[in-house]
mmCIF file of C-alpha atoms in Angstrom:
data_model
loop_
_atom_site.group_PDB
_atom_site.id
_atom_site.type_symbol
_atom_site.label_atom_id
_atom_site.label_comp_id
_atom_site.label_asym_id
_atom_site.label_seq_id
_atom_site.Cartn_x
_atom_site.Cartn_y
_atom_site.Cartn_z
ATOM 1 C CA MET A 23 -3.524 31.098 0.736
ATOM 2 C CA GLU A 24 -2.821 34.748 0.396
ATOM 3 C CA SER A 25 -1.569 36.169 -2.848
ATOM 4 C CA ARG A 26 2.106 36.219 -3.786
ATOM 5 C CA ASN A 27 4.323 38.086 -1.367
ATOM 6 C CA PRO A 28 6.783 40.268 -3.327
ATOM 7 C CA GLU A 29 8.966 40.437 -0.201
ATOM 8 C CA GLY A 30 9.538 36.685 -0.189
ATOM 9 C CA LEU A 31 8.093 33.365 0.839
ATOM 10 C CA HIS A 32 6.482 32.725 4.197
ATOM 11 C CA GLU A 33 5.912 29.541 6.326
ATOM 12 C CA ALA A 34 2.197 29.251 5.794
ATOM 13 C CA GLN A 35 2.648 29.410 1.995
ATOM 14 C CA LEU A 36 5.363 26.718 2.233
ATOM 15 C CA ARG A 37 3.164 24.403 4.252
ATOM 16 C CA VAL A 38 0.494 24.676 1.535
ATOM 17 C CA LEU A 39 3.041 24.121 -1.277
ATOM 18 C CA GLU A 40 4.534 21.064 0.440
ATOM 19 C CA GLN A 41 1.035 19.604 0.961
ATOM 20 C CA GLN A 42 0.095 20.295 -2.677
ATOM 21 C CA LEU A 43 3.284 18.545 -3.830
ATOM 22 C CA ARG A 44 2.717 15.550 -1.513
ATOM 23 C CA ASP A 45 -0.902 15.220 -2.653
ATOM 24 C CA ALA A 46 -0.005 15.459 -6.330
ATOM 25 C CA LEU A 47 2.737 12.786 -5.958
ATOM 26 C CA LEU A 48 0.359 10.442 -4.071
ATOM 27 C CA ASP A 49 -2.450 11.014 -6.574
ATOM 28 C CA GLY A 50 -0.238 10.545 -9.632
ATOM 29 C CA ASP A 51 -1.212 14.050 -10.835
ATOM 30 C CA HIS A 52 1.525 14.826 -13.307
ATOM 31 C CA GLY A 53 0.128 18.254 -14.204
ATOM 32 C CA ALA A 54 -0.036 19.430 -10.594
ATOM 33 C CA VAL A 55 3.532 18.217 -9.953
ATOM 34 C CA ALA A 56 4.817 19.910 -13.113
ATOM 35 C CA ALA A 57 3.199 23.224 -11.998
ATOM 36 C CA LEU A 58 5.089 23.061 -8.679
ATOM 37 C CA LEU A 59 8.511 22.176 -10.134
ATOM 38 C CA SER A 60 10.786 24.881 -11.476
ATOM 39 C CA PRO A 61 11.926 24.304 -15.056
ATOM 40 C CA ALA A 62 15.437 24.711 -13.618
ATOM 41 C CA LEU A 63 14.878 21.939 -11.033
ATOM 42 C CA PHE A 64 18.033 20.046 -10.080
ATOM 43 C CA MET A 65 19.113 17.673 -7.322
ATOM 44 C CA MET A 66 22.402 17.619 -5.498
ATOM 45 C CA ASP A 67 24.146 14.231 -5.141
ATOM 46 C CA GLY A 68 26.008 13.095 -2.061
ATOM 47 C CA GLN A 69 29.259 14.732 -3.198
ATOM 48 C CA GLY A 70 27.634 18.140 -3.857
ATOM 49 C CA GLY A 71 27.375 17.620 -7.592
ATOM 50 C CA ARG A 72 24.411 18.778 -9.600
ATOM 51 C CA VAL A 73 22.139 16.121 -11.105
ATOM 52 C CA LEU A 74 19.843 17.638 -13.760
ATOM 53 C CA GLU A 75 17.453 14.666 -14.157
ATOM 54 C CA LEU A 76 15.856 13.003 -11.169
ATOM 55 C CA PRO A 77 15.706 9.238 -11.948
ATOM 56 C CA TRP A 78 12.897 8.540 -9.508
ATOM 57 C CA LEU A 79 10.813 11.394 -10.982
ATOM 58 C CA GLN A 80 11.211 9.932 -14.478
ATOM 59 C CA ASP A 81 10.144 6.493 -13.178
ATOM 60 C CA TRP A 82 7.096 8.113 -11.457
ATOM 61 C CA ARG A 83 6.143 10.023 -14.637
ATOM 62 C CA HIS A 84 6.299 6.781 -16.694
ATOM 63 C CA GLY A 85 4.242 4.781 -14.199
ATOM 64 C CA HIS A 86 7.151 2.600 -13.068
ATOM 65 C CA LEU A 87 7.064 3.970 -9.505
ATOM 66 C CA GLN A 88 3.957 4.535 -7.382
ATOM 67 C CA ILE A 89 4.131 6.462 -4.132
ATOM 68 C CA HIS A 90 1.825 4.951 -1.519
ATOM 69 C CA ALA A 91 2.763 7.155 1.439
ATOM 70 C CA LEU A 92 5.004 10.122 2.089
ATOM 71 C CA GLN A 93 5.575 11.522 5.557
ATOM 72 C CA ALA A 94 7.801 14.398 6.599
ATOM 73 C CA HIS A 95 8.848 14.884 10.233
ATOM 74 C CA ALA A 96 11.194 17.246 12.110
ATOM 75 C CA VAL A 97 10.780 19.970 9.525
ATOM 76 C CA GLU A 98 13.161 22.958 9.779
ATOM 77 C CA THR A 99 12.634 26.083 7.738
ATOM 78 C CA LEU A 100 15.005 28.906 6.779
ATOM 79 C CA LEU A 101 13.472 31.857 4.937
ATOM 80 C CA CYS A 102 15.863 33.889 2.795
ATOM 81 C CA GLY A 103 13.781 36.480 0.914
ATOM 82 C CA ARG A 104 12.656 34.854 -2.325
ATOM 83 C CA LEU A 105 14.190 31.506 -1.313
ATOM 84 C CA ALA A 106 13.054 29.112 1.394
ATOM 85 C CA LEU A 107 15.037 26.062 2.566
ATOM 86 C CA LEU A 108 13.154 23.205 4.216
ATOM 87 C CA SER A 109 14.835 20.167 5.623
ATOM 88 C CA SER A 110 12.989 17.223 7.138
ATOM 89 C CA ASP A 111 13.131 13.560 7.803
ATOM 90 C CA VAL A 112 11.143 11.939 4.974
ATOM 91 C CA GLN A 113 9.764 8.423 4.816
ATOM 92 C CA LEU A 114 8.556 7.166 1.469
ATOM 93 C CA HIS A 115 6.555 3.974 0.844
ATOM 94 C CA VAL A 116 6.795 3.175 -2.819
ATOM 95 C CA HIS A 117 6.170 0.339 -5.300
ATOM 96 C CA TRP A 118 9.092 0.261 -7.682
ATOM 97 C CA ARG A 119 10.424 -2.352 -10.046
ATOM 98 C CA GLY A 120 7.860 -4.908 -8.816
ATOM 99 C CA ARG A 121 8.660 -4.567 -5.122
ATOM 100 C CA GLU A 122 7.584 -2.494 -2.136
ATOM 101 C CA HIS A 123 10.284 -0.203 -0.738
ATOM 102 C CA VAL A 124 10.537 2.027 2.302
ATOM 103 C CA GLN A 125 13.063 4.855 1.976
ATOM 104 C CA ARG A 126 14.079 7.012 4.918
ATOM 105 C CA LEU A 127 16.171 10.096 4.364
ATOM 106 C CA ARG A 128 16.851 13.656 5.454
ATOM 107 C CA LEU A 129 15.816 15.798 2.504
ATOM 108 C CA LEU A 130 16.547 19.468 1.836
ATOM 109 C CA ARG A 131 14.131 21.273 -0.469
ATOM 110 C CA VAL A 132 14.727 24.768 -1.865
ATOM 111 C CA TRP A 133 11.632 26.677 -2.933
ATOM 112 C CA THR A 134 11.833 29.949 -4.856
ATOM 113 C CA SER A 135 9.343 32.698 -5.597
ATOM 114 C CA ALA A 136 7.841 32.321 -9.073
ATOM 115 C CA SER A 137 5.250 33.894 -11.281
ATOM 116 C CA SER A 138 3.312 30.597 -11.333
ATOM 117 C CA ALA A 139 -0.222 30.388 -9.929
ATOM 118 C CA SER A 140 1.141 28.970 -6.637
ATOM 119 C CA GLY A 141 3.590 31.876 -6.251
ATOM 120 C CA ALA A 142 6.564 29.548 -5.804
ATOM 121 C CA GLN A 143 8.194 26.505 -7.328
ATOM 122 C CA LEU A 144 10.532 23.810 -6.093
ATOM 123 C CA LEU A 145 14.013 24.676 -7.358
ATOM 124 C CA SER A 146 16.279 22.065 -5.807
ATOM 125 C CA MET A 147 16.455 18.979 -3.635
ATOM 126 C CA ALA A 148 19.371 17.342 -1.871
ATOM 127 C CA VAL A 149 19.613 14.202 0.257
ATOM 128 C CA LEU A 150 21.434 15.170 3.444
ATOM 129 C CA ALA A 151 21.377 11.690 4.966
ATOM 130 C CA GLY A 152 19.798 8.433 3.947
#
């Protein structure tokens, strides 16, 4: 990946970031996930409200949720300078609360330029349809 682009984010960088995040979640690599998440990370609920703590992420961090597979399809990207919006159909296969679950949703991710080693961090997520 090329070095940070002061003009903004680009699609090749976003593909790498999304793959790194997917790999870290699947591998249970808490440090790698933390490096990719903005300290200001928040999620939008179905009514447009801001949720500061992601319950599933807390369960994952404490070992109560294991992600077995994560696929993203129909990815759409909008680049806005230092922000990038990605929406896609996401399918998660997880083990949570003693059971296997498959979750299908349309997920919006907002990445922002950052001074981190990756050059960007995930700032926000919102479920568009589930």
